[in-house]
mmCIF file of C-alpha atoms in Angstrom:
data_model
loop_
_atom_site.group_PDB
_atom_site.id
_atom_site.type_symbol
_atom_site.label_atom_id
_atom_site.label_comp_id
_atom_site.label_asym_id
_atom_site.label_seq_id
_atom_site.Cartn_x
_atom_site.Cartn_y
_atom_site.Cartn_z
ATOM 1 C CA GLU Y 10 96.178 82.923 81.822
ATOM 2 C CA VAL Y 11 99.959 82.429 82.554
ATOM 3 C CA LYS Y 12 102.045 84.879 80.533
ATOM 4 C CA LEU Y 13 105.792 85.476 80.318
ATOM 5 C CA VAL Y 14 106.625 88.535 78.282
ATOM 6 C CA GLN Y 15 110.275 89.074 77.489
ATOM 7 C CA SER Y 16 112.209 92.229 76.621
ATOM 8 C CA GLY Y 17 115.801 93.200 76.076
ATOM 9 C CA GLY Y 18 118.334 91.495 73.916
ATOM 10 C CA GLY Y 19 119.718 92.643 70.592
ATOM 11 C CA LEU Y 20 123.129 92.974 68.966
ATOM 12 C CA VAL Y 21 126.208 93.505 70.978
ATOM 13 C CA GLN Y 22 129.913 93.341 70.351
ATOM 14 C CA PRO Y 23 132.098 90.642 72.074
ATOM 15 C CA GLY Y 24 132.808 91.731 75.591
ATOM 16 C CA GLY Y 25 129.680 93.746 75.802
ATOM 17 C CA SER Y 26 126.699 93.552 78.165
ATOM 18 C CA LEU Y 27 122.935 93.101 77.887
ATOM 19 C CA ARG Y 28 120.023 92.657 80.314
ATOM 20 C CA LEU Y 29 117.036 90.607 79.562
ATOM 21 C CA SER Y 30 113.768 90.949 81.416
ATOM 22 C CA CYS Y 31 110.719 88.656 81.671
ATOM 23 C CA ALA Y 32 107.506 90.064 83.071
ATOM 24 C CA ALA Y 33 105.189 87.405 84.558
ATOM 25 C CA SER Y 34 101.387 87.444 85.080
ATOM 26 C CA GLY Y 35 98.529 84.972 85.641
ATOM 27 C CA PHE Y 36 100.246 83.096 88.502
ATOM 28 C CA THR Y 37 101.841 83.709 91.903
ATOM 29 C CA PHE Y 38 105.278 84.608 90.673
ATOM 30 C CA SER Y 39 106.856 84.548 94.100
ATOM 31 C CA SER Y 40 105.908 80.779 94.498
ATOM 32 C CA TYR Y 41 107.925 79.369 91.644
ATOM 33 C CA ALA Y 42 111.487 79.057 90.566
ATOM 34 C CA MET Y 43 112.322 80.619 87.271
ATOM 35 C CA SER Y 44 114.862 79.929 84.656
ATOM 36 C CA TRP Y 45 116.530 81.134 81.440
ATOM 37 C CA VAL Y 46 117.060 78.713 78.555
ATOM 38 C CA ARG Y 47 118.670 79.382 75.264
ATOM 39 C CA GLN Y 48 118.815 77.882 71.762
ATOM 40 C CA ALA Y 49 121.788 78.643 69.563
ATOM 41 C CA PRO Y 50 121.547 78.495 65.808
ATOM 42 C CA GLY Y 51 121.057 74.850 64.654
ATOM 43 C CA LYS Y 52 121.216 73.497 68.213
ATOM 44 C CA GLY Y 53 118.832 72.275 70.786
ATOM 45 C CA LEU Y 54 117.604 74.069 73.912
ATOM 46 C CA GLU Y 55 120.210 74.550 76.651
ATOM 47 C CA TRP Y 56 119.529 75.431 80.246
ATOM 48 C CA VAL Y 57 121.437 78.562 81.290
ATOM 49 C CA SER Y 58 120.416 79.624 84.766
ATOM 50 C CA SER Y 59 117.763 79.277 87.487
ATOM 51 C CA ILE Y 60 116.698 81.108 90.573
ATOM 52 C CA ASN Y 61 114.592 79.768 93.438
ATOM 53 C CA SER Y 62 111.297 81.354 94.358
ATOM 54 C CA GLY Y 63 112.830 83.439 97.153
ATOM 55 C CA GLY Y 64 115.529 84.697 94.887
ATOM 56 C CA ASP Y 65 118.458 83.763 97.176
ATOM 57 C CA THR Y 66 119.698 80.678 95.407
ATOM 58 C CA PRO Y 67 120.866 81.204 91.770
ATOM 59 C CA THR Y 68 122.425 78.447 89.702
ATOM 60 C CA TYR Y 69 124.256 78.621 86.391
ATOM 61 C CA THR Y 70 125.532 76.389 83.687
ATOM 62 C CA TYR Y 71 129.316 76.279 83.660
ATOM 63 C CA SER Y 72 129.849 78.226 80.530
ATOM 64 C CA VAL Y 73 128.223 81.351 81.886
ATOM 65 C CA LYS Y 74 129.233 81.241 85.492
ATOM 66 C CA GLY Y 75 130.935 84.465 86.571
ATOM 67 C CA ARG Y 76 129.623 86.334 83.488
ATOM 68 C CA PHE Y 77 125.772 86.052 83.822
ATOM 69 C CA THR Y 78 123.682 87.045 86.869
ATOM 70 C CA ILE Y 79 120.091 85.947 87.325
ATOM 71 C CA SER Y 80 117.816 87.868 89.610
ATOM 72 C CA ARG Y 81 114.187 88.447 90.394
ATOM 73 C CA ASP Y 82 111.916 91.134 91.802
ATOM 74 C CA ASN Y 83 109.014 89.400 93.260
ATOM 75 C CA ALA Y 84 107.230 92.689 93.981
ATOM 76 C CA ARG Y 85 107.359 93.541 90.296
ATOM 77 C CA ASN Y 86 106.815 89.884 89.116
ATOM 78 C CA THR Y 87 109.884 90.169 86.892
ATOM 79 C CA LEU Y 88 112.829 88.013 86.188
ATOM 80 C CA TYR Y 89 116.168 89.356 84.896
ATOM 81 C CA LEU Y 90 119.341 88.040 83.300
ATOM 82 C CA ARG Y 91 122.286 90.372 83.282
ATOM 83 C CA MET Y 92 124.905 89.239 80.778
ATOM 84 C CA ASN Y 93 128.442 90.559 80.866
ATOM 85 C CA SER Y 94 131.590 89.656 78.907
ATOM 86 C CA LEU Y 95 129.419 88.339 76.170
ATOM 87 C CA GLU Y 96 131.028 85.951 73.605
ATOM 88 C CA PRO Y 97 130.013 84.905 70.101
ATOM 89 C CA GLU Y 98 129.129 81.544 71.606
ATOM 90 C CA ASP Y 99 126.356 83.217 73.669
ATOM 91 C CA THR Y 100 124.506 84.020 70.456
ATOM 92 C CA ALA Y 101 121.069 82.423 70.772
ATOM 93 C CA VAL Y 102 117.392 82.895 71.302
ATOM 94 C CA TYR Y 103 116.864 83.197 75.056
ATOM 95 C CA TYR Y 104 113.682 82.113 76.782
ATOM 96 C CA CYS Y 105 112.483 82.609 80.260
ATOM 97 C CA ALA Y 106 110.590 79.700 81.745
ATOM 98 C CA LYS Y 107 108.442 78.995 84.731
ATOM 99 C CA TYR Y 108 109.575 75.962 86.838
ATOM 100 C CA ILE Y 109 106.955 73.652 88.325
ATOM 101 C CA GLN Y 110 108.088 74.083 91.917
ATOM 102 C CA PRO Y 111 109.470 76.806 94.231
ATOM 103 C CA THR Y 112 112.932 75.213 93.992
ATOM 104 C CA GLY Y 113 114.502 72.128 92.572
ATOM 105 C CA SER Y 114 117.500 70.078 91.743
ATOM 106 C CA SER Y 115 116.611 69.298 88.121
ATOM 107 C CA TYR Y 116 116.450 72.709 86.504
ATOM 108 C CA PHE Y 117 118.261 71.385 83.421
ATOM 109 C CA ARG Y 118 115.490 68.932 82.691
ATOM 110 C CA LEU Y 119 113.289 71.033 80.426
ATOM 111 C CA TYR Y 120 110.167 68.939 80.909
ATOM 112 C CA ASN Y 121 109.947 70.576 84.412
ATOM 113 C CA TYR Y 122 108.760 73.864 82.915
ATOM 114 C CA ASP Y 123 105.174 74.591 82.153
ATOM 115 C CA ALA Y 124 105.264 78.088 80.745
ATOM 116 C CA TRP Y 125 107.645 79.825 78.390
ATOM 117 C CA GLY Y 126 108.291 83.362 77.239
ATOM 118 C CA GLN Y 127 108.182 84.253 73.574
ATOM 119 C CA GLY Y 128 111.955 84.281 73.166
ATOM 120 C CA THR Y 129 114.400 87.120 72.476
ATOM 121 C CA GLN Y 130 117.414 87.153 70.201
ATOM 122 C CA VAL Y 131 120.827 87.891 71.508
ATOM 123 C CA THR Y 132 123.515 88.257 68.908
ATOM 124 C CA VAL Y 133 127.222 88.678 69.807
ATOM 125 C CA SER Y 134 129.223 89.799 66.847
ATOM 126 C CA SER Y 135 131.759 92.399 65.828
#
């Protein structure tokens, strides 16, 4: 059974930092690209960042570029998202997701994911 179990998140002041983790099991983690997707209050799902199976090619949506860092540890079957300089606009439920291929050019197309984490709340507020 494919499982993605998330941890991290919480309440942080603007300008603060958080790290999200996503522990994977039930599949060969090192063979698939992975992503983070978020859903802000009252809005739809938004692709945030992806990393290829080898971990050497990260991509980001424009609004988080330079502030967020995606990474993975294939030995530990874990995906990470380091979020710095957080803004109130980053408030959302964050999901990790398993892409259907080792790499891709359509990470933003959410139908290309076949497993999702349970979600974790990130709230940026003073």
